[in-house]
PDB file of C-alpha atoms and ligand atoms in Angstrom:
ATOM      1  CA  MET A  20      -0.035  -0.062   0.019  1.00 85.00           C
ATOM      2  CA  THR A  21       1.462   3.456  -0.735  1.00 95.00           C
ATOM      3  CA  ASP A  22       2.302   5.255   2.294  1.00 97.00           C
ATOM      4  CA  ARG A  23       1.143   9.065   2.576  1.00 98.00           C
ATOM      5  CA  TYR A  24       3.175  11.944   3.693  1.00 98.00           C
ATOM      6  CA  ALA A  25       3.000  15.800   3.377  1.00 98.00           C
ATOM      7  CA  VAL A  26       4.252  19.115   4.088  1.00 98.00           C
ATOM      8  CA  ILE A  27       1.948  21.372   6.212  1.00 98.00           C
ATOM      9  CA  GLY A  28       2.561  25.233   6.086  1.00 97.00           C
ATOM     10  CA  ASN A  29       0.706  28.672   5.456  1.00 96.00           C
ATOM     11  CA  PRO A  30       1.576  29.559   2.904  1.00 94.00           C
ATOM     12  CA  VAL A  31       2.712  26.186   1.395  1.00 96.00           C
ATOM     13  CA  HIS A  32       2.067  26.582  -2.369  1.00 94.00           C
ATOM     14  CA  HIS A  33       5.625  27.548  -3.089  1.00 90.00           C
ATOM     15  CA  SER A  34       6.848  24.551  -1.408  1.00 94.00           C
ATOM     16  CA  LYS A  35       9.605  22.347  -3.138  1.00 96.00           C
ATOM     17  CA  SER A  36       9.189  19.459  -0.885  1.00 97.00           C
ATOM     18  CA  PRO A  37       6.418  17.427  -2.736  1.00 98.00           C
ATOM     19  CA  TRP A  38       9.039  17.542  -5.598  1.00 97.00           C
ATOM     20  CA  ILE A  39      12.152  16.517  -3.711  1.00 98.00           C
ATOM     21  CA  HIS A  40      10.370  13.687  -1.923  1.00 98.00           C
ATOM     22  CA  ALA A  41       8.721  12.335  -5.222  1.00 98.00           C
ATOM     23  CA  ALA A  42      12.451  12.266  -6.417  1.00 98.00           C
ATOM     24  CA  PHE A  43      13.749  10.531  -3.489  1.00 98.00           C
ATOM     25  CA  ALA A  44      10.981   8.071  -3.597  1.00 98.00           C
ATOM     26  CA  ALA A  45      11.701   7.234  -7.221  1.00 98.00           C
ATOM     27  CA  GLN A  46      15.496   6.963  -6.682  1.00 98.00           C
ATOM     28  CA  THR A  47      14.989   4.609  -3.655  1.00 98.00           C
ATOM     29  CA  GLY A  48      12.020   2.689  -4.957  1.00 97.00           C
ATOM     30  CA  GLN A  49       9.790   3.653  -2.035  1.00 97.00           C
ATOM     31  CA  ASP A  50       6.103   3.358  -2.599  1.00 97.00           C
ATOM     32  CA  LEU A  51       4.924   6.741  -1.094  1.00 98.00           C
ATOM     33  CA  SER A  52       2.814   9.720  -2.107  1.00 98.00           C
ATOM     34  CA  TYR A  53       3.734  13.289  -0.580  1.00 98.00           C
ATOM     35  CA  GLU A  54       1.502  16.206  -1.147  1.00 98.00           C
ATOM     36  CA  ALA A  55       1.352  20.087   0.498  1.00 98.00           C
ATOM     37  CA  VAL A  56      -1.381  20.875   2.745  1.00 98.00           C
ATOM     38  CA  LEU A  57      -2.577  24.342   3.693  1.00 98.00           C
ATOM     39  CA  GLY A  58      -2.144  24.447   7.594  1.00 98.00           C
ATOM     40  CA  GLU A  59      -5.052  26.065   9.255  1.00 98.00           C
ATOM     41  CA  LEU A  60      -3.856  29.062  11.633  1.00 98.00           C
ATOM     42  CA  ASP A  61      -6.616  28.434  14.135  1.00 98.00           C
ATOM     43  CA  GLY A  62      -6.788  24.637  14.039  1.00 97.00           C
ATOM     44  CA  PHE A  63      -3.407  23.329  13.163  1.00 98.00           C
ATOM     45  CA  GLU A  64      -2.994  20.759  16.276  1.00 98.00           C
ATOM     46  CA  GLY A  65      -6.693  19.288  15.384  1.00 98.00           C
ATOM     47  CA  GLN A  66      -5.639  19.077  11.940  1.00 98.00           C
ATOM     48  CA  VAL A  67      -2.425  17.203  12.072  1.00 98.00           C
ATOM     49  CA  LEU A  68      -4.144  14.715  14.622  1.00 97.00           C
ATOM     50  CA  ALA A  69      -6.704  14.268  12.115  1.00 97.00           C
ATOM     51  CA  MET A  70      -4.285  13.585   9.475  1.00 97.00           C
ATOM     52  CA  ALA A  71      -2.574  11.079  11.511  1.00 97.00           C
ATOM     53  CA  ARG A  72      -5.834   9.100  12.386  1.00 96.00           C
ATOM     54  CA  GLY A  73      -6.579   9.219   8.779  1.00 96.00           C
ATOM     55  CA  GLY A  74      -3.295   7.066   7.856  1.00 96.00           C
ATOM     56  CA  VAL A  75      -0.717   9.784   7.111  1.00 98.00           C
ATOM     57  CA  ARG A  76       2.558   8.486   8.120  1.00 98.00           C
ATOM     58  CA  GLY A  77       4.607  11.613   8.638  1.00 98.00           C
ATOM     59  CA  LEU A  78       4.627  15.420   8.094  1.00 98.00           C
ATOM     60  CA  ASN A  79       7.216  18.085   7.278  1.00 98.00           C
ATOM     61  CA  VAL A  80       6.318  21.226   9.051  1.00 97.00           C
ATOM     62  CA  THR A  81       7.155  24.717   7.908  1.00 95.00           C
ATOM     63  CA  LEU A  82       6.502  28.223   8.587  1.00 90.00           C
ATOM     64  CA  PRO A  83       4.561  29.253  10.775  1.00 92.00           C
ATOM     65  CA  PHE A  84       3.947  26.029  12.551  1.00 96.00           C
ATOM     66  CA  LYS A  85       7.210  24.513  13.856  1.00 95.00           C
ATOM     67  CA  GLU A  86       6.933  25.519  17.501  1.00 95.00           C
ATOM     68  CA  ARG A  87       3.352  24.289  17.688  1.00 97.00           C
ATOM     69  CA  ALA A  88       4.326  20.930  15.982  1.00 98.00           C
ATOM     70  CA  LEU A  89       6.955  20.389  18.789  1.00 97.00           C
ATOM     71  CA  ALA A  90       4.467  21.167  21.334  1.00 98.00           C
ATOM     72  CA  LEU A  91       1.920  18.503  20.217  1.00 97.00           C
ATOM     73  CA  ALA A  92       4.407  15.821  20.055  1.00 98.00           C
ATOM     74  CA  ASP A  93       4.374  12.883  22.584  1.00 97.00           C
ATOM     75  CA  ARG A  94       8.197  12.366  21.981  1.00 97.00           C
ATOM     76  CA  VAL A  95      10.757  14.849  20.916  1.00 97.00           C
ATOM     77  CA  SER A  96      14.545  14.445  19.935  1.00 97.00           C
ATOM     78  CA  ASP A  97      17.137  16.258  21.737  1.00 94.00           C
ATOM     79  CA  ARG A  98      17.771  18.422  18.745  1.00 93.00           C
ATOM     80  CA  ALA A  99      14.150  19.365  18.297  1.00 96.00           C
ATOM     81  CA  ARG A 100      14.206  20.250  21.940  1.00 95.00           C
ATOM     82  CA  LEU A 101      17.344  22.568  21.757  1.00 93.00           C
ATOM     83  CA  ALA A 102      15.997  24.411  18.585  1.00 93.00           C
ATOM     84  CA  GLY A 103      12.690  24.705  20.206  1.00 93.00           C
ATOM     85  CA  ALA A 104      10.848  23.943  16.983  1.00 93.00           C
ATOM     86  CA  ALA A 105      10.156  20.720  14.962  1.00 96.00           C
ATOM     87  CA  ASN A 106      10.344  20.287  11.114  1.00 97.00           C
ATOM     88  CA  THR A 107       9.541  16.857  10.944  1.00 98.00           C
ATOM     89  CA  LEU A 108       6.941  14.709  12.714  1.00 98.00           C
ATOM     90  CA  LEU A 109       6.310  11.010  12.602  1.00 98.00           C
ATOM     91  CA  PHE A 110       3.321   9.358  13.431  1.00 97.00           C
ATOM     92  CA  ALA A 111       3.347   5.617  14.802  1.00 92.00           C
ATOM     93  CA  ALA A 112       1.215   3.650  17.531  1.00 87.00           C
ATOM     94  CA  GLY A 113       3.107   5.061  20.284  1.00 86.00           C
ATOM     95  CA  GLY A 114       1.963   8.436  19.169  1.00 94.00           C
ATOM     96  CA  VAL A 115       3.885  11.495  17.639  1.00 97.00           C
ATOM     97  CA  SER A 116       7.444  11.907  17.361  1.00 98.00           C
ATOM     98  CA  ALA A 117       9.009  15.437  16.652  1.00 98.00           C
ATOM     99  CA  ASP A 118      12.468  16.092  15.190  1.00 98.00           C
ATOM    100  CA  ASN A 119      14.371  18.833  13.496  1.00 97.00           C
ATOM    101  CA  THR A 120      16.558  18.247  10.606  1.00 97.00           C
ATOM    102  CA  ASP A 121      17.278  21.735   9.624  1.00 97.00           C
ATOM    103  CA  GLY A 122      20.410  21.898  11.484  1.00 97.00           C
ATOM    104  CA  ILE A 123      21.891  18.600  10.340  1.00 97.00           C
ATOM    105  CA  GLY A 124      20.527  19.689   6.803  1.00 98.00           C
ATOM    106  CA  LEU A 125      22.777  23.064   6.972  1.00 98.00           C
ATOM    107  CA  MET A 126      25.601  20.821   8.228  1.00 98.00           C
ATOM    108  CA  ARG A 127      25.604  18.407   5.609  1.00 98.00           C
ATOM    109  CA  ASP A 128      25.700  20.984   2.908  1.00 98.00           C
ATOM    110  CA  LEU A 129      28.291  23.194   4.349  1.00 98.00           C
ATOM    111  CA  GLN A 130      30.621  20.603   5.420  1.00 97.00           C
ATOM    112  CA  GLN A 131      30.224  17.668   2.834  1.00 96.00           C
ATOM    113  CA  ARG A 132      29.062  19.571  -0.426  1.00 97.00           C
ATOM    114  CA  LEU A 133      31.059  22.799  -0.077  1.00 97.00           C
ATOM    115  CA  HIS A 134      33.746  21.373   2.205  1.00 98.00           C
ATOM    116  CA  VAL A 135      33.638  24.380   4.563  1.00 98.00           C
ATOM    117  CA  GLN A 136      36.003  23.779   7.799  1.00 96.00           C
ATOM    118  CA  LEU A 137      34.294  25.143  10.681  1.00 98.00           C
ATOM    119  CA  ALA A 138      36.539  24.423  13.740  1.00 98.00           C
ATOM    120  CA  GLY A 139      38.403  27.086  15.132  1.00 98.00           C
ATOM    121  CA  ARG A 140      36.767  29.722  12.637  1.00 98.00           C
ATOM    122  CA  ARG A 141      34.870  33.029  13.398  1.00 98.00           C
ATOM    123  CA  LEU A 142      31.471  32.831  12.411  1.00 98.00           C
ATOM    124  CA  LEU A 143      28.676  35.573  12.195  1.00 98.00           C
ATOM    125  CA  VAL A 144      24.915  34.390  12.064  1.00 98.00           C
ATOM    126  CA  ILE A 145      22.386  37.005  11.139  1.00 98.00           C
ATOM    127  CA  GLY A 146      18.733  36.496  12.336  1.00 97.00           C
ATOM    128  CA  ALA A 147      17.224  35.106  15.481  1.00 95.00           C
ATOM    129  CA  GLY A 148      14.004  33.310  14.353  1.00 90.00           C
ATOM    130  CA  GLY A 149      13.147  29.736  14.160  1.00 88.00           C
ATOM    131  CA  ALA A 150      15.666  28.908  11.507  1.00 92.00           C
ATOM    132  CA  VAL A 151      18.554  30.229  13.481  1.00 94.00           C
ATOM    133  CA  ARG A 152      17.286  28.242  16.697  1.00 92.00           C
ATOM    134  CA  GLY A 153      17.635  25.104  14.411  1.00 94.00           C
ATOM    135  CA  ILE A 154      21.274  25.737  13.194  1.00 96.00           C
ATOM    136  CA  LEU A 155      22.908  27.387  16.222  1.00 96.00           C
ATOM    137  CA  GLY A 156      23.187  23.593  18.199  1.00 95.00           C
ATOM    138  CA  PRO A 157      24.875  21.856  15.553  1.00 96.00           C
ATOM    139  CA  LEU A 158      27.156  24.973  14.584  1.00 98.00           C
ATOM    140  CA  ILE A 159      28.369  25.168  18.101  1.00 97.00           C
ATOM    141  CA  ALA A 160      29.105  21.352  18.007  1.00 96.00           C
ATOM    142  CA  ALA A 161      31.433  21.948  15.180  1.00 97.00           C
ATOM    143  CA  ALA A 162      33.721  23.802  17.359  1.00 98.00           C
ATOM    144  CA  PRO A 163      34.272  27.225  15.843  1.00 98.00           C
ATOM    145  CA  ALA A 164      36.405  29.752  17.679  1.00 97.00           C
ATOM    146  CA  GLY A 165      33.231  32.163  18.300  1.00 97.00           C
ATOM    147  CA  ILE A 166      29.575  32.833  17.048  1.00 98.00           C
ATOM    148  CA  ASP A 167      28.502  36.410  16.689  1.00 98.00           C
ATOM    149  CA  LEU A 168      24.709  36.910  16.719  1.00 98.00           C
ATOM    150  CA  HIS A 169      23.296  39.939  15.025  1.00 98.00           C
ATOM    151  CA  ASN A 170      19.516  40.585  14.566  1.00 98.00           C
ATOM    152  CA  ARG A 171      17.452  43.716  13.412  1.00 97.00           C
ATOM    153  CA  THR A 172      15.670  43.139  16.937  1.00 97.00           C
ATOM    154  CA  LEU A 173      18.752  42.751  18.994  1.00 97.00           C
ATOM    155  CA  GLU A 174      16.831  41.644  22.133  1.00 98.00           C
ATOM    156  CA  ARG A 175      15.923  38.416  20.147  1.00 96.00           C
ATOM    157  CA  ALA A 176      19.703  37.860  19.410  1.00 98.00           C
ATOM    158  CA  ARG A 177      20.559  38.385  22.955  1.00 98.00           C
ATOM    159  CA  GLY A 178      17.799  35.873  24.026  1.00 96.00           C
ATOM    160  CA  LEU A 179      19.404  33.237  21.758  1.00 95.00           C
ATOM    161  CA  ALA A 180      23.009  34.066  23.120  1.00 96.00           C
ATOM    162  CA  GLU A 181      21.546  33.404  26.677  1.00 96.00           C
ATOM    163  CA  ALA A 182      19.409  30.216  25.573  1.00 94.00           C
ATOM    164  CA  PHE A 183      22.358  28.366  23.885  1.00 95.00           C
ATOM    165  CA  SER A 184      24.855  29.710  26.334  1.00 95.00           C
ATOM    166  CA  GLY A 185      24.611  26.375  28.405  1.00 94.00           C
ATOM    167  CA  VAL A 186      25.697  24.327  25.431  1.00 93.00           C
ATOM    168  CA  ALA A 187      28.281  26.884  23.975  1.00 96.00           C
ATOM    169  CA  GLY A 188      31.254  25.097  26.162  1.00 95.00           C
ATOM    170  CA  ALA A 189      34.318  26.994  24.798  1.00 95.00           C
ATOM    171  CA  VAL A 190      32.570  28.357  21.898  1.00 97.00           C
ATOM    172  CA  THR A 191      32.287  32.311  22.302  1.00 96.00           C
ATOM    173  CA  LEU A 192      28.638  33.244  21.900  1.00 97.00           C
ATOM    174  CA  ALA A 193      27.803  36.933  21.770  1.00 97.00           C
ATOM    175  CA  ALA A 194      25.101  39.182  20.523  1.00 98.00           C
ATOM    176  CA  LEU A 195      26.279  42.317  18.672  1.00 98.00           C
ATOM    177  CA  GLY A 196      24.496  45.396  17.809  1.00 97.00           C
ATOM    178  CA  ALA A 197      25.231  47.451  14.689  1.00 95.00           C
ATOM    179  CA  GLY A 198      27.887  49.663  16.198  1.00 96.00           C
ATOM    180  CA  HIS A 199      29.877  46.614  17.336  1.00 96.00           C
ATOM    181  CA  LEU A 200      29.248  44.780  14.227  1.00 97.00           C
ATOM    182  CA  ALA A 201      30.794  47.627  12.325  1.00 96.00           C
ATOM    183  CA  ARG A 202      33.871  47.600  14.264  1.00 97.00           C
ATOM    184  CA  ALA A 203      34.133  43.774  14.536  1.00 97.00           C
ATOM    185  CA  GLU A 204      37.110  41.713  13.027  1.00 97.00           C
ATOM    186  CA  PRO A 205      36.049  40.213   9.663  1.00 98.00           C
ATOM    187  CA  TYR A 206      34.263  36.812   9.921  1.00 98.00           C
ATOM    188  CA  ASP A 207      35.348  33.304   7.963  1.00 98.00           C
ATOM    189  CA  LEU A 208      31.656  32.496   7.456  1.00 98.00           C
ATOM    190  CA  VAL A 209      28.514  34.818   7.595  1.00 98.00           C
ATOM    191  CA  ILE A 210      25.283  32.984   7.532  1.00 98.00           C
ATOM    192  CA  ASN A 211      22.062  34.991   6.644  1.00 98.00           C
ATOM    193  CA  GLY A 212      19.432  33.245   8.591  1.00 97.00           C
ATOM    194  CA  THR A 213      16.947  36.143   8.294  1.00 96.00           C
ATOM    195  CA  SER A 214      13.810  35.898   5.920  1.00 92.00           C
ATOM    196  CA  ALA A 215      14.775  39.347   4.330  1.00 92.00           C
ATOM    197  CA  SER A 216      16.029  37.754   1.229  1.00 87.00           C
ATOM    198  CA  LEU A 217      12.389  36.326   0.657  1.00 84.00           C
ATOM    199  CA  ALA A 218      11.309  39.966   0.089  1.00 87.00           C
ATOM    200  CA  GLY A 219      14.199  40.973  -1.996  1.00 88.00           C
ATOM    201  CA  GLU A 220      15.550  42.762   0.987  1.00 90.00           C
ATOM    202  CA  LEU A 221      19.111  42.883   2.531  1.00 94.00           C
ATOM    203  CA  PRO A 222      19.868  42.643   6.352  1.00 95.00           C
ATOM    204  CA  GLN A 223      21.551  45.863   7.332  1.00 94.00           C
ATOM    205  CA  ILE A 224      25.034  44.412   7.939  1.00 96.00           C
ATOM    206  CA  PRO A 225      28.559  46.352   6.869  1.00 96.00           C
ATOM    207  CA  SER A 226      30.478  44.846   3.764  1.00 96.00           C
ATOM    208  CA  SER A 227      33.484  44.594   6.470  1.00 97.00           C
ATOM    209  CA  VAL A 228      31.963  41.648   8.109  1.00 98.00           C
ATOM    210  CA  PHE A 229      33.213  39.362   5.270  1.00 98.00           C
ATOM    211  CA  ARG A 230      37.032  38.561   5.449  1.00 97.00           C
ATOM    212  CA  PRO A 231      38.656  38.293   1.997  1.00 97.00           C
ATOM    213  CA  GLY A 232      37.623  34.649   0.638  1.00 97.00           C
ATOM    214  CA  ALA A 233      35.008  34.158   3.423  1.00 98.00           C
ATOM    215  CA  VAL A 234      32.054  31.823   2.925  1.00 98.00           C
ATOM    216  CA  ALA A 235      28.707  33.541   2.716  1.00 98.00           C
ATOM    217  CA  TYR A 236      25.660  31.243   2.976  1.00 98.00           C
ATOM    218  CA  ASP A 237      21.981  32.423   2.902  1.00 97.00           C
ATOM    219  CA  LEU A 238      19.554  29.948   4.323  1.00 97.00           C
ATOM    220  CA  ALA A 239      16.888  31.323   1.860  1.00 94.00           C
ATOM    221  CA  TYR A 240      17.082  30.749  -1.841  1.00 91.00           C
ATOM    222  CA  ARG A 241      15.816  32.280  -5.072  1.00 86.00           C
ATOM    223  CA  LEU A 242      15.556  30.085  -8.246  1.00 82.00           C
ATOM    224  CA  ASP A 243      15.831  33.194 -10.414  1.00 83.00           C
ATOM    225  CA  GLY A 244      19.285  34.170  -9.276  1.00 87.00           C
ATOM    226  CA  PRO A 245      21.640  35.014  -6.173  1.00 92.00           C
ATOM    227  CA  THR A 246      19.878  36.451  -3.176  1.00 94.00           C
ATOM    228  CA  PRO A 247      20.501  40.229  -2.461  1.00 95.00           C
ATOM    229  CA  PHE A 248      22.931  39.020   0.474  1.00 97.00           C
ATOM    230  CA  LEU A 249      24.884  37.051  -1.547  1.00 97.00           C
ATOM    231  CA  THR A 250      25.229  39.623  -4.318  1.00 97.00           C
ATOM    232  CA  GLN A 251      26.526  41.758  -1.528  1.00 96.00           C
ATOM    233  CA  ALA A 252      29.174  39.302  -0.052  1.00 98.00           C
ATOM    234  CA  GLN A 253      30.385  38.516  -3.462  1.00 97.00           C
ATOM    235  CA  ALA A 254      30.996  42.481  -4.128  1.00 97.00           C
ATOM    236  CA  ALA A 255      32.516  42.703  -0.627  1.00 97.00           C
ATOM    237  CA  GLY A 256      35.085  39.597  -1.601  1.00 97.00           C
ATOM    238  CA  ALA A 257      33.710  36.589  -0.246  1.00 98.00           C
ATOM    239  CA  GLY A 258      35.079  33.565  -2.071  1.00 97.00           C
ATOM    240  CA  VAL A 259      32.071  30.862  -1.556  1.00 97.00           C
ATOM    241  CA  VAL A 260      28.619  31.801  -1.781  1.00 97.00           C
ATOM    242  CA  ALA A 261      25.922  29.691  -1.537  1.00 97.00           C
ATOM    243  CA  ASP A 262      22.139  29.671  -0.971  1.00 96.00           C
ATOM    244  CA  GLY A 263      19.953  27.247   0.983  1.00 97.00           C
ATOM    245  CA  LEU A 264      18.609  25.199  -1.661  1.00 96.00           C
ATOM    246  CA  GLY A 265      21.151  22.528  -0.723  1.00 97.00           C
ATOM    247  CA  MET A 266      20.230  22.677   2.830  1.00 98.00           C
ATOM    248  CA  LEU A 267      16.433  22.348   1.763  1.00 97.00           C
ATOM    249  CA  VAL A 268      17.364  18.993  -0.005  1.00 98.00           C
ATOM    250  CA  GLU A 269      19.710  17.745   2.800  1.00 98.00           C
ATOM    251  CA  GLN A 270      17.055  18.456   5.722  1.00 98.00           C
ATOM    252  CA  ALA A 271      14.398  16.486   3.302  1.00 98.00           C
ATOM    253  CA  ALA A 272      16.742  13.627   3.212  1.00 98.00           C
ATOM    254  CA  GLU A 273      17.220  13.447   6.867  1.00 98.00           C
ATOM    255  CA  ALA A 274      13.423  13.624   7.125  1.00 98.00           C
ATOM    256  CA  PHE A 275      13.153  10.760   4.510  1.00 98.00           C
ATOM    257  CA  LEU A 276      15.572   8.561   6.516  1.00 98.00           C
ATOM    258  CA  LEU A 277      13.717   9.103   9.522  1.00 97.00           C
ATOM    259  CA  TRP A 278      10.426   7.865   7.905  1.00 98.00           C
ATOM    260  CA  ARG A 279      11.765   5.254   5.724  1.00 98.00           C
ATOM    261  CA  GLY A 280      15.244   3.997   7.149  1.00 97.00           C
ATOM    262  CA  VAL A 281      16.604   4.858   3.653  1.00 98.00           C
ATOM    263  CA  ARG A 282      19.085   7.709   2.966  1.00 97.00           C
ATOM    264  CA  PRO A 283      18.541   9.223  -0.465  1.00 98.00           C
ATOM    265  CA  GLU A 284      21.492  10.579  -2.595  1.00 98.00           C
ATOM    266  CA  THR A 285      21.135  14.378  -2.513  1.00 98.00           C
ATOM    267  CA  ALA A 286      23.488  15.418  -4.988  1.00 98.00           C
ATOM    268  CA  PRO A 287      21.328  14.300  -8.263  1.00 98.00           C
ATOM    269  CA  VAL A 288      18.301  15.785  -6.522  1.00 98.00           C
ATOM    270  CA  LEU A 289      19.756  19.129  -6.203  1.00 97.00           C
ATOM    271  CA  GLN A 290      21.200  19.210  -9.324  1.00 96.00           C
ATOM    272  CA  ALA A 291      17.835  18.327 -10.902  1.00 95.00           C
ATOM    273  CA  LEU A 292      15.989  21.039  -8.895  1.00 94.00           C
ATOM    274  CA  ARG A 293      18.496  23.532 -10.261  1.00 90.00           C
ATOM    275  CA  CYS A 294      18.229  22.550 -13.585  1.00 90.00           C
ATOM    276  CA  ARG A 295      14.494  22.659 -13.490  1.00 83.00           C
ATOM    277  CA  ALA A 296      14.751  26.019 -12.034  1.00 74.00           C
ATOM    278  CA  ALA A 297      16.984  27.399 -14.921  1.00 75.00           C
ATOM    279  CA  GLY A 298      14.958  25.691 -17.755  1.00 68.00           C
TER     280      GLY A 298
HETATM  281  P1  NAP B   6      11.379  33.741  11.289  1.00 71.95           P
HETATM  282  O1  NAP B   6      11.275  32.839  12.453  1.00 71.95           O
HETATM  283  O2  NAP B   6      10.203  34.375  10.594  1.00 71.95           O
HETATM  284  O3  NAP B   6      12.490  34.850  11.417  1.00 71.95           O
HETATM  285  C1  NAP B   6      12.571  35.745  10.676  1.00 71.95           C
HETATM  286  C2  NAP B   6      14.082  36.577  10.861  1.00 71.95           C
HETATM  287  O4  NAP B   6      14.288  37.207   9.952  1.00 71.95           O
HETATM  288  C3  NAP B   6      13.920  37.278  12.340  1.00 71.95           C
HETATM  289  O5  NAP B   6      15.217  37.435  12.845  1.00 71.95           O
HETATM  290  C4  NAP B   6      13.679  38.979  11.718  1.00 71.95           C
HETATM  291  O6  NAP B   6      14.298  39.864  12.422  1.00 71.95           O
HETATM  292  C5  NAP B   6      14.523  38.691  10.423  1.00 71.95           C
HETATM  293  N1  NAP B   6      13.992  39.549   9.321  1.00 71.95           N
HETATM  294  C6  NAP B   6      12.843  39.492   8.630  1.00 71.95           C
HETATM  295  N2  NAP B   6      12.830  40.363   7.705  1.00 71.95           N
HETATM  296  C7  NAP B   6      14.119  41.479   7.768  1.00 71.95           C
HETATM  297  C8  NAP B   6      14.558  42.283   7.238  1.00 71.95           C
HETATM  298  N3  NAP B   6      13.910  43.110   6.024  1.00 71.95           N
HETATM  299  N4  NAP B   6      15.812  42.853   7.716  1.00 71.95           N
HETATM  300  C9  NAP B   6      16.673  42.183   8.649  1.00 71.95           C
HETATM  301  N5  NAP B   6      16.124  41.037   9.124  1.00 71.95           N
HETATM  302  C10 NAP B   6      14.953  40.705   8.869  1.00 71.95           C
HETATM  303  O7  NAP B   6      11.884  33.092   9.786  1.00 71.95           O
HETATM  304  P2  NAP B   6      12.582  31.562   9.930  1.00 71.95           P
HETATM  305  O8  NAP B   6      11.783  30.559  10.052  1.00 71.95           O
HETATM  306  O9  NAP B   6      13.702  31.845  10.867  1.00 71.95           O
HETATM  307  O10 NAP B   6      13.380  31.666   8.476  1.00 71.95           O
HETATM  308  C11 NAP B   6      14.332  32.456   8.108  1.00 71.95           C
HETATM  309  C12 NAP B   6      14.844  32.195   6.799  1.00 71.95           C
HETATM  310  O11 NAP B   6      15.356  30.800   6.753  1.00 71.95           O
HETATM  311  C13 NAP B   6      13.741  32.426   5.729  1.00 71.95           C
HETATM  312  O12 NAP B   6      14.121  32.811   4.401  1.00 71.95           O
HETATM  313  C14 NAP B   6      13.455  30.725   5.226  1.00 71.95           C
HETATM  314  O13 NAP B   6      13.274  30.479   4.134  1.00 71.95           O
HETATM  315  C15 NAP B   6      15.031  30.232   5.636  1.00 71.95           C
HETATM  316  N6  NAP B   6      14.984  28.527   5.904  1.00 71.95           N
HETATM  317  C16 NAP B   6      15.397  27.975   5.085  1.00 71.95           C
HETATM  318  C17 NAP B   6      15.481  26.409   5.110  1.00 71.95           C
HETATM  319  C18 NAP B   6      16.258  25.806   4.189  1.00 71.95           C
HETATM  320  O14 NAP B   6      16.029  24.595   4.226  1.00 71.95           O
HETATM  321  N7  NAP B   6      17.061  26.045   3.161  1.00 71.95           N
HETATM  322  C19 NAP B   6      15.073  25.961   6.519  1.00 71.95           C
HETATM  323  C20 NAP B   6      14.363  26.833   7.247  1.00 71.95           C
HETATM  324  C21 NAP B   6      14.351  28.286   6.986  1.00 71.95           C
HETATM  325  P3  NAP B   6      13.259  40.386  13.709  1.00 71.95           P
HETATM  326  O15 NAP B   6      13.594  39.508  14.857  1.00 71.95           O
HETATM  327  O16 NAP B   6      13.753  41.801  13.745  1.00 71.95           O
HETATM  328  O17 NAP B   6      11.762  40.552  13.118  1.00 71.95           O
END
């Protein structure tokens, strides 16, 4: 029998997840269907539980429901608890399990596809929303020298630095306002974890944050060209610029592995997604 999965979000029509999971299923010979479902802002929890009762085996969860997905679960993985949000749900006889594969998705893209070294490096992360919460734990675990956090609303960056101080160990974690950022030593890796790119906007950061040859990574992606952040980074002398499409495919592969026990090959799916966008 065909097993059913879905991505739930609001809005959700733009989601690439149905295409990505269909490609994974074809590649691995798994008999499954995967659809995009518009989440109900007022009734998300009831909607999810009704889908589970109706035979759906698992869900990917996207904006704005990741915190609510975590809250409704019976079992929560350590990485989802640390992130305070879930992007993957698994339904089984014992109840609902929640996980967060965003962080591992970013790490696989950065370290395995782009071969970026993180140990001992200086990192700047811009943004303080759900996505940044999901990536901070794995970034800290990669033992950089330090991670500076900057956000339009500085209080939220301060809150994140505080929330993750208990797991930071030897990694220096600090929230920087605009003044400090302008005077900061340049960084080896700058991650844009804001949603500014989705509106074609740029987070207000000085070009001096990019050390010559630095890596610039935007969690957001646009299929019609580089995001404004990546354009700024390139002009400022960054050596490697990458958008979040690779992370998207990697976090999907981790969810697929959780659900099906099979890890799909991500490189051909990422390449096909880019070709599809170009053509
Ligand atoms: P979110 O929780 O809504 O947080 C949005 C963040 O962006 C906040 O820090 C907000 O600052 C900041 N922001 C929004 N507009 C801005 C602007 N014009 N200038 C400066 N800062 C701005 O969103 P999220 O879930 O963290 O998602 C963030 C991004 O990550 C989105 O682009 C999303 O598509 C992407 N993402 C990608 C993947 C992937 O697999 N590639 C996975 C997850 C998320 P304030 O606090 O000041 O409002």
